[in-house]
CSV table of C-alpha atoms and ligand atoms in Angstrom, one decimal:
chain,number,residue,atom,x,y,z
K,1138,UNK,CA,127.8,16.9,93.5
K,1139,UNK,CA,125.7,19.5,91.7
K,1140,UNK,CA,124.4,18.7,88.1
K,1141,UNK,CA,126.1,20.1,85.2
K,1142,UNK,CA,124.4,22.4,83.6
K,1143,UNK,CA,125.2,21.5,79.6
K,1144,UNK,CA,122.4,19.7,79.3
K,1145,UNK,CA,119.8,20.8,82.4
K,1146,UNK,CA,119.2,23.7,83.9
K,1147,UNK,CA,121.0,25.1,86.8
K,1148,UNK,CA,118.0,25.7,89.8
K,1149,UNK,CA,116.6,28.7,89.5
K,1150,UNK,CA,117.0,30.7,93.3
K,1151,UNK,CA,115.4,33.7,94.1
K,1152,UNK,CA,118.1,35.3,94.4
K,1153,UNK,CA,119.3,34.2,90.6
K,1154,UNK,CA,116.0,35.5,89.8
K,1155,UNK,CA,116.4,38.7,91.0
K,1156,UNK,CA,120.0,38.8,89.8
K,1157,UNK,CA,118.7,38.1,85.9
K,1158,UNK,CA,116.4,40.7,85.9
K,1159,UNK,CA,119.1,42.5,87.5
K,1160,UNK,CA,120.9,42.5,84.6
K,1161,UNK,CA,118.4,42.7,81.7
K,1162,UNK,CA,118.7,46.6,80.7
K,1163,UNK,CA,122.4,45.5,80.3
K,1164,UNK,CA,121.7,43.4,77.4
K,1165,UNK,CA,123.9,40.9,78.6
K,1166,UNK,CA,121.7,37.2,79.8
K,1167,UNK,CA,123.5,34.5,81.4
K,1168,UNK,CA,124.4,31.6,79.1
K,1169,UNK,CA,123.6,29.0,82.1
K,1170,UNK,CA,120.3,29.6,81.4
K,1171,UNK,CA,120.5,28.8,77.8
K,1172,UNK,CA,123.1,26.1,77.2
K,1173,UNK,CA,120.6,23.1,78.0
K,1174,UNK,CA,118.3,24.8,74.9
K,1175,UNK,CA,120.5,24.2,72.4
K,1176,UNK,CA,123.6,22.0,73.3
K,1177,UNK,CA,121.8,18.8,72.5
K,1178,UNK,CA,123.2,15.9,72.9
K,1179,UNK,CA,122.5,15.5,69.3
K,1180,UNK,CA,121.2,17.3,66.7
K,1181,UNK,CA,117.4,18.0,67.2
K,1182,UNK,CA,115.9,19.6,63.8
K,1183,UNK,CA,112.9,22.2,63.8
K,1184,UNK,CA,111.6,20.6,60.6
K,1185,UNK,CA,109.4,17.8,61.3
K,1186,UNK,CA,109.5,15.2,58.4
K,1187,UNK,CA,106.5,16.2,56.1
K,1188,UNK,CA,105.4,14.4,52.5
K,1189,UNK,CA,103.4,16.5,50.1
K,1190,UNK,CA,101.2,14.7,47.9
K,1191,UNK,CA,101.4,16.2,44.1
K,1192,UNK,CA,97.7,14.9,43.5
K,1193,UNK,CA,96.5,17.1,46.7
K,1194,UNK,CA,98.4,20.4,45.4
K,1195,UNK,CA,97.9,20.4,41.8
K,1196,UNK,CA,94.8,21.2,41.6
K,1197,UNK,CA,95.5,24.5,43.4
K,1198,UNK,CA,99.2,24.8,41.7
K,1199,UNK,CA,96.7,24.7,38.4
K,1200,UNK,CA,94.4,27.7,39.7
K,1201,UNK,CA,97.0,30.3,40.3
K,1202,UNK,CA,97.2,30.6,36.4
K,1203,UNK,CA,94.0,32.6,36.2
K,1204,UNK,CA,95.1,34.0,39.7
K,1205,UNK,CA,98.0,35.6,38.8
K,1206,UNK,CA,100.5,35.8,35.8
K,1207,UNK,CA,104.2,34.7,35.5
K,1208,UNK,CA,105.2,38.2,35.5
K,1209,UNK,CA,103.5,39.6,37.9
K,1210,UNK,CA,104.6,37.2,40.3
K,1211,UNK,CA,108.1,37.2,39.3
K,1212,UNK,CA,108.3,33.1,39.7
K,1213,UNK,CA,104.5,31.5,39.8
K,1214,UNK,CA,105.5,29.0,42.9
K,1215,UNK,CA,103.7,27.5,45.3
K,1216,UNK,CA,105.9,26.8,48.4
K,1217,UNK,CA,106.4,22.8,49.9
K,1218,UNK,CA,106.4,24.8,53.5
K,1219,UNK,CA,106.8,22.7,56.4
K,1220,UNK,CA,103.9,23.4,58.8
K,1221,UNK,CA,106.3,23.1,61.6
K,1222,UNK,CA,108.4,25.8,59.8
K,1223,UNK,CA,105.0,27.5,59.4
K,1224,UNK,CA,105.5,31.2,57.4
K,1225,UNK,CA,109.6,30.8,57.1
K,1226,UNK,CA,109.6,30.0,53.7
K,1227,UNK,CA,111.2,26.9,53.9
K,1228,UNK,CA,110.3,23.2,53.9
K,1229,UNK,CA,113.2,22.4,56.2
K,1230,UNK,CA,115.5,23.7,58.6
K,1231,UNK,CA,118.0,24.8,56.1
K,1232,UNK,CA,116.5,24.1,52.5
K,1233,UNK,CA,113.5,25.3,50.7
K,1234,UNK,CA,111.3,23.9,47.9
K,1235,UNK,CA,108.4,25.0,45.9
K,1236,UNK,CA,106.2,24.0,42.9
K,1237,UNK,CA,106.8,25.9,40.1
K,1238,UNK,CA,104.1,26.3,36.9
K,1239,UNK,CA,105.0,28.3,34.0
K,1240,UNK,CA,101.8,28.3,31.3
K,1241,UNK,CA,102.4,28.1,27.6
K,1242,UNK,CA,103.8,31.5,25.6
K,1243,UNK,CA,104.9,32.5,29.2
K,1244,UNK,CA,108.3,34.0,30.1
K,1245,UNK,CA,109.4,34.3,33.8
K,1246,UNK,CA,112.2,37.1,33.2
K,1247,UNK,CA,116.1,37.2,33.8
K,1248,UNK,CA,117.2,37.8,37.3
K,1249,UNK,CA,119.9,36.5,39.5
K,1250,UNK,CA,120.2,35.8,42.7
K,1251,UNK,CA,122.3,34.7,45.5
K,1252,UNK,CA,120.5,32.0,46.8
K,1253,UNK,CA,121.6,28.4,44.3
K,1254,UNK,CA,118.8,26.8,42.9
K,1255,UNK,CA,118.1,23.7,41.1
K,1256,UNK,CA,115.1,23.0,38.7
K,1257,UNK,CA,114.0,18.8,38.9
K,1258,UNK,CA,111.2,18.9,36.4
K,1259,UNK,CA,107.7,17.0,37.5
K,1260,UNK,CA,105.1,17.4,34.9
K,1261,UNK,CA,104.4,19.0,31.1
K,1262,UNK,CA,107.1,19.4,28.3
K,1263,UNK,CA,107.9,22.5,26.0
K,1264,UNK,CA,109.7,24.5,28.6
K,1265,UNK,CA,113.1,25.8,28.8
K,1266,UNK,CA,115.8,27.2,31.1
K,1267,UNK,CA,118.0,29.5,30.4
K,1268,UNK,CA,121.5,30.5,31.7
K,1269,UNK,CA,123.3,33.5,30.5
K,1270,UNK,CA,121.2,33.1,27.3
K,1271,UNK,CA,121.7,29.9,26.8
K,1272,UNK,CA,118.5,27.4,27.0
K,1273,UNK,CA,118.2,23.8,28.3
K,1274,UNK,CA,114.8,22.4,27.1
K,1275,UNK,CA,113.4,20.9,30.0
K,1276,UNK,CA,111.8,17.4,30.2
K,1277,UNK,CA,110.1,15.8,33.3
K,1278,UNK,CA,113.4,13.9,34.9
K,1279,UNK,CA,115.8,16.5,34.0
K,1280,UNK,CA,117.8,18.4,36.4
K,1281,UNK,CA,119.0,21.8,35.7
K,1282,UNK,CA,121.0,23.8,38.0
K,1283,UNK,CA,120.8,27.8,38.2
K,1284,UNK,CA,124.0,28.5,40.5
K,1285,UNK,CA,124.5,31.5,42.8
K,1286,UNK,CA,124.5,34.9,41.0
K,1287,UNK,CA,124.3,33.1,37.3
K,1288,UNK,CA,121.5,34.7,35.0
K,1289,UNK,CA,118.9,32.9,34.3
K,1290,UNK,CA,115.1,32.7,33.0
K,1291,UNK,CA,112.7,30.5,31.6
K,1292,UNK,CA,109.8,30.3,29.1
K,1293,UNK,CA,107.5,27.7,27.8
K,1294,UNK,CA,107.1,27.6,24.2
K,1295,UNK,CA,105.0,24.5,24.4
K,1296,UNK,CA,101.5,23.3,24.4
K,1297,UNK,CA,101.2,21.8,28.1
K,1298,UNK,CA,101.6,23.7,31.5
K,1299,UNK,CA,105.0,22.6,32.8
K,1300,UNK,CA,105.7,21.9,36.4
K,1301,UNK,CA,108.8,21.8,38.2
K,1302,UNK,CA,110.1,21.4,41.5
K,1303,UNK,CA,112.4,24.4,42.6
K,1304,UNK,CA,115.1,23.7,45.8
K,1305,UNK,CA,117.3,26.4,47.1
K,1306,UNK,CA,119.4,27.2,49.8
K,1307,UNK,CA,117.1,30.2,51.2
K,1308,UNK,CA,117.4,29.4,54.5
K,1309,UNK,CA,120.8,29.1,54.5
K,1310,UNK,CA,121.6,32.4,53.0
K,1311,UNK,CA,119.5,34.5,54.8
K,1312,UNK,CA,121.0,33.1,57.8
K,1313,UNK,CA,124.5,34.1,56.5
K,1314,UNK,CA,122.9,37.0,55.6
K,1315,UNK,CA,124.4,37.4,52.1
K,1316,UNK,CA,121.2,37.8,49.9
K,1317,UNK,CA,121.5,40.0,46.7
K,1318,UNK,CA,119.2,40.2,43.9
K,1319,UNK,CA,119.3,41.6,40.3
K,1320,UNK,CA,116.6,42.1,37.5
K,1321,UNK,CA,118.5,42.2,34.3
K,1322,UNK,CA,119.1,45.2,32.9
K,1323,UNK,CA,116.8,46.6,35.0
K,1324,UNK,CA,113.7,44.3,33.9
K,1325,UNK,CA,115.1,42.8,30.5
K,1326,UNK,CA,115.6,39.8,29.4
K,1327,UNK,CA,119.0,38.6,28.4
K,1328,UNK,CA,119.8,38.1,24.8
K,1329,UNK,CA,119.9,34.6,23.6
K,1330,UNK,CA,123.8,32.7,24.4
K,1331,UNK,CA,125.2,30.2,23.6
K,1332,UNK,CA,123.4,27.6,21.3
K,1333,UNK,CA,121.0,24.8,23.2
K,1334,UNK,CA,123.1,21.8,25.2
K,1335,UNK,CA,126.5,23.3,24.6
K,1336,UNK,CA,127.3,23.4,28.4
K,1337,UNK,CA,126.6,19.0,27.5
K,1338,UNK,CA,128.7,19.6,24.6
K,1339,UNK,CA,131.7,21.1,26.5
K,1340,UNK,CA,131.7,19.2,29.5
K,1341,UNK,CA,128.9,16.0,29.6
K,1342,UNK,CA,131.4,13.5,27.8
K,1343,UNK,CA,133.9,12.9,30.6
K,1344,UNK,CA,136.0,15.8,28.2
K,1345,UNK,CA,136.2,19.4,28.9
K,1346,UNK,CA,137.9,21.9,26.3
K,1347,UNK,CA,141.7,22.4,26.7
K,1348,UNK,CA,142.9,24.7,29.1
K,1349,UNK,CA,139.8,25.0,30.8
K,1350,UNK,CA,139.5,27.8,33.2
K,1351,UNK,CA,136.5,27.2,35.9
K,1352,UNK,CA,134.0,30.2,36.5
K,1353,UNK,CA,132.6,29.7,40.0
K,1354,UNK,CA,132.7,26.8,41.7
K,1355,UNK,CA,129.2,25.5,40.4
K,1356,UNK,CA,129.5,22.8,37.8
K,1357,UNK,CA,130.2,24.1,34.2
K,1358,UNK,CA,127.2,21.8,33.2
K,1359,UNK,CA,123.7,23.4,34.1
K,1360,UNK,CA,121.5,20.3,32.5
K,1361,UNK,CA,121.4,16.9,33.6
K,1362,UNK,CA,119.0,14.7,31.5
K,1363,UNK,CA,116.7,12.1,33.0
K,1364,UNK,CA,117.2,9.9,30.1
K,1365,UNK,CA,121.2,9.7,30.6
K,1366,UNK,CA,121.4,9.3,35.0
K,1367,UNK,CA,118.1,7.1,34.3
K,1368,UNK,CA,120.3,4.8,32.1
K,1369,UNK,CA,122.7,4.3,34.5
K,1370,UNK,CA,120.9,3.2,37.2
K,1371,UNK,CA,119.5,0.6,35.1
K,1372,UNK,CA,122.1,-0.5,34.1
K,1373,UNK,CA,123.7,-0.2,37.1
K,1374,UNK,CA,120.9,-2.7,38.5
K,1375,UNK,CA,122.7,-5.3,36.4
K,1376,UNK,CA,125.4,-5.8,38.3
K,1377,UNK,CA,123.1,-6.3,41.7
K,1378,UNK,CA,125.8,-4.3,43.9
K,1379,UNK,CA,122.8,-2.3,46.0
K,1380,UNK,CA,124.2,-0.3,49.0
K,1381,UNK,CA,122.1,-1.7,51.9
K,1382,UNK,CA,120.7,1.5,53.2
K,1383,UNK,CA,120.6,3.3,49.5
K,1384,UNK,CA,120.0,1.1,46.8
K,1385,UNK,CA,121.9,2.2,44.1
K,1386,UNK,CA,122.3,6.0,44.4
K,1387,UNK,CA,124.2,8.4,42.2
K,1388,UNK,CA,125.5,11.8,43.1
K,1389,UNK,CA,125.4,14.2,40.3
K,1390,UNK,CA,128.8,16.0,40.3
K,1391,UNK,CA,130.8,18.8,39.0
K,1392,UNK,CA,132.5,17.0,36.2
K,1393,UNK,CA,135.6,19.5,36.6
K,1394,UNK,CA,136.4,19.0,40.8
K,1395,UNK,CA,134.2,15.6,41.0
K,1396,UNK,CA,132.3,18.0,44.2
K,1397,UNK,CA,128.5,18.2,44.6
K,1398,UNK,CA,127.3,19.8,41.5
K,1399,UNK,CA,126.9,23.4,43.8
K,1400,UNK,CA,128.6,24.6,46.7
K,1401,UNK,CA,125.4,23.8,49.3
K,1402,UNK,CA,123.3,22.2,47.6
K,1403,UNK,CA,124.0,18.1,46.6
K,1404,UNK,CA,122.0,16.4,44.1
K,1405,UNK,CA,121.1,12.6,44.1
K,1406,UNK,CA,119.3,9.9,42.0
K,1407,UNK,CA,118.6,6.7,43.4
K,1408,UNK,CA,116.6,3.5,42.1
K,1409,UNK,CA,115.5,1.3,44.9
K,1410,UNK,CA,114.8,-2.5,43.5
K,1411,UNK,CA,112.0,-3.6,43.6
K,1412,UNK,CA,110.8,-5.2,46.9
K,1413,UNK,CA,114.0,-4.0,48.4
K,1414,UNK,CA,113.7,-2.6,51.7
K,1415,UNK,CA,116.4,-0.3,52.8
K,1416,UNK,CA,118.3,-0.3,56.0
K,1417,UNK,CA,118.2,2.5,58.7
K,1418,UNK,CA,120.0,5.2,57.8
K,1419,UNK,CA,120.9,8.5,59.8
K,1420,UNK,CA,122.2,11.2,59.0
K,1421,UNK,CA,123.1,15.2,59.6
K,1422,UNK,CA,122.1,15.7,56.4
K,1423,UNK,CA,118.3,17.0,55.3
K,1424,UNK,CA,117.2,15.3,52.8
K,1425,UNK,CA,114.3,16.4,50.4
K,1426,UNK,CA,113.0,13.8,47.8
K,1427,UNK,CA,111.1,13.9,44.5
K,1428,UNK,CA,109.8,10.5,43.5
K,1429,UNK,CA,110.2,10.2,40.0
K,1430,UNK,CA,108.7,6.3,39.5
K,1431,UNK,CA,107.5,3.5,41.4
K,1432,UNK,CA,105.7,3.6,44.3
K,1433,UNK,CA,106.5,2.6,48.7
K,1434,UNK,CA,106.6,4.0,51.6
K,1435,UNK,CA,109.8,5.8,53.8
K,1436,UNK,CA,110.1,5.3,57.4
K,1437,UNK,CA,111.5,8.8,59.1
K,1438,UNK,CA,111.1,8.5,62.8
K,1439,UNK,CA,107.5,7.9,64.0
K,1440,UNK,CA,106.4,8.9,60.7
K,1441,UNK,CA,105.3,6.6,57.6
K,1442,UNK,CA,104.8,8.1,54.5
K,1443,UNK,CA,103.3,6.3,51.3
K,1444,UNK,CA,104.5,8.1,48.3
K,1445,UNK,CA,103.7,7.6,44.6
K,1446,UNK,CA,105.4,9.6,41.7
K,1447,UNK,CA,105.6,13.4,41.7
K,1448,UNK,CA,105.4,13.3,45.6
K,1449,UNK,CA,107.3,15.4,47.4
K,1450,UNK,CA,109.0,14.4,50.9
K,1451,UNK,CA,111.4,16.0,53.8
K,1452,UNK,CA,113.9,13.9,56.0
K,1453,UNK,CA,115.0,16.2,58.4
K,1454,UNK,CA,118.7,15.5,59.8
K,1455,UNK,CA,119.2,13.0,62.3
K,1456,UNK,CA,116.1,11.1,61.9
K,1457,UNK,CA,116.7,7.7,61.7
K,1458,UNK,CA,114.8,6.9,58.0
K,1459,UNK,CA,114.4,3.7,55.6
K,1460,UNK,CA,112.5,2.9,52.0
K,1461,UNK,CA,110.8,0.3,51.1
K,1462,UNK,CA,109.2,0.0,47.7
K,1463,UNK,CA,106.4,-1.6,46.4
K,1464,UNK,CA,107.0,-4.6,44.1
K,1465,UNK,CA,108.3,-2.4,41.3
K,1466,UNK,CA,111.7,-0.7,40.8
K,1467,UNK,CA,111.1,3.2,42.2
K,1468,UNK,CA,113.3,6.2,40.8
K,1469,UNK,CA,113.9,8.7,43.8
K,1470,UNK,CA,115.6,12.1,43.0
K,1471,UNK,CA,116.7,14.0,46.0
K,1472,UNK,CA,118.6,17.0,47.2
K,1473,UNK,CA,120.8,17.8,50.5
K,1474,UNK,CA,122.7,19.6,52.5
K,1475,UNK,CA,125.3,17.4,53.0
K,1476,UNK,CA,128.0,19.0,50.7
K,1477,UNK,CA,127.6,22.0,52.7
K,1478,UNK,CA,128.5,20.2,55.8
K,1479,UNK,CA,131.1,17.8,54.5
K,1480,UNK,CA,132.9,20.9,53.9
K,1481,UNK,CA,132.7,22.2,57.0
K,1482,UNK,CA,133.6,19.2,58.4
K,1483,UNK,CA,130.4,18.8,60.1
K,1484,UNK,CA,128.5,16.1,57.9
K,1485,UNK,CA,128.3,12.6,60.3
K,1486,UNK,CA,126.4,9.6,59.3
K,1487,UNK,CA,124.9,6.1,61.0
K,1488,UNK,CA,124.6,2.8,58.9
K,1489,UNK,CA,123.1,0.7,61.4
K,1490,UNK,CA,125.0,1.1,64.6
K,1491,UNK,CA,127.8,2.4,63.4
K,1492,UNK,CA,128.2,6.3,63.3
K,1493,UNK,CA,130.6,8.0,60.7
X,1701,FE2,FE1,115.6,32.6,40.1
């Protein structure tokens, strides 16, 4: 019996040979050739897993305010690029992330964009987001969401640069090749909205006004404080229910569907007890973390990363990973793809030996 050719390649005669060249000015190529390349068994990422360590890059992040100013660059950001993704802008196979600084009296104008973004804040107070005019004064912990197409800018009215982490769906857009982008009234910036936290006022209570019309399907609220998700995890702890492979993780959700709080990109914090090791988890899912406290180490693969606060780190999808932190509680915030896939019906997951 011959060998199926899903997974290996067919023998290559002469005749074949001759027959594919054959062929070539047609623009037409056999798929037998190509089906074994990229009909894995199962998923096999590009992205390598890959931890940045924020004591490594700040000094540079630091340097590019005399190198170049907010404006002028648009968004001063230094990209997390994985080396095995080397030049595609992205620090995984469908997700990027970058370091952003903003310097005090800065203003990094309005635009909009297709791509969803989120902001987790690492370092510096004083700065502030806004959407549609509206500002969200950022402090290190927060998490503030600038969804598809939504105006937005930011400023630092501060003392202290401010850092934060930006993650977008980049690679996922261009791939779906729907990428717009807009300057504000051709290169303004948007007058000032709605007065600061009223997107919390309207919808961070468990309430939402009566009658309530959704625009978009992004969550309504664009600011999640640290101080608020970082309470419930503590208290949380209390009750010592920790998921064996997750500790105690919370998705941040679009308070009006319960859904991830933007259509591809899912948002996570987590506290991992201390001296808890976690158990091997697998997923489809790419995960990108943020350590906010606490320091340990995550297993991905072959791979052993040590990571202490403001380090950044990529689990690609399908690498079997687990955490173990030091003696002291750690704080993890992380992002994903998995709401994207979920609703395609595509997300699958292994606890142990069991696959999902
Ligand atoms: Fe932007």
């Amino acid at each position: 019996m011959s060998e199926r050719g899903l997974h290996s390649r067919p023998e290559v005669t002469p005749e074949r040979a001759e027959f594919y060249e054959k062929i070539d000015p047609l623009a037409v190529a056999p798929l037998w050739e190509r089906l074994f390349t990229f009909m894995s068994k199962e998923p096999k990422m590009r992205a390598a897993p890959y931890l940045w360590r924020y004591s490594a890059i700040r000094p540079s992040l630091m340097e590019t305010a005399d190198l170049i100013t907010a404006e002028e660059a648009e968004r001063r950001v230094l990209i997390l690029e994985n080396p095995s993704l080397k030049g595609e802008t992205a620090a995984a196979d469908s997700l990027f992330a970058g370091l952003q600084l903003i310097m005090p009296g800065e203003v990094a104008g309005t635009h909009r964009h297709s791509p969803s973004a989120l902001r987790f804040i690492i370092e510096g107070d004083g700065a502030y987001t806004a959407i549609n005019g509206e500002k969200a004064p950022m402090k290190v912990g927060d998490l503030i969401l600038t969804p598809s197409m939504v105006w937005h800018d930011h400023g630092n009215v501060g003392s202290d640069p401010v850092v934060w982490l930006d993650g977008l769906d980049i690679p996922l857009i261009r791939a779906l090749g729907t990428m717009f982008t807009d300057l504000y009234n051709g290169g303004e910036l948007h007058p000032e909205g709605r007065p600061d936290y009223d997107n919390i006022a309207r919808f961070g209570a468990n309430m939402r006004p009566m009658n309530y019309q959704a625009e978009g399907s992004h969550s309504p609220v664009f600011h999640y404080p640290y101080d608020v998700s970082k309470k419930a995890l503590i208290n949380l702890k209390k009750s010592k229910e920790f998921d064996p492979c997750h500790g105690i993780k919370l998705q941040y959700i679009n308070p009006n569907t319960g859904e991830p709080v933007m259509v591809t990109i899912d948002c996570y914090l987590q506290l991992l007890p201390g001296g808890f090791s976690t158990q091997d988890y697998q997923s489809t899912g790419t995960w990108i973390y943020s350590v906010v406290e606490g320091t340990g180490k995550t297993v991905i693969g072959d791979s052993i990363f040590e990571w202490g606060p403001k380090d950044h780190f990529v689990v690609p999808g399908w690498l079997l990973h687990h955490h173990e932190p030091d003696s002291d509680d750690a704080i993890l915030f992380s992002f994903s793809d998995k709401g994207t896939q979920e609703k395609l019906g595509l997300y699958r997951e292994r606890r142990g030996n069991v696959t999902h």
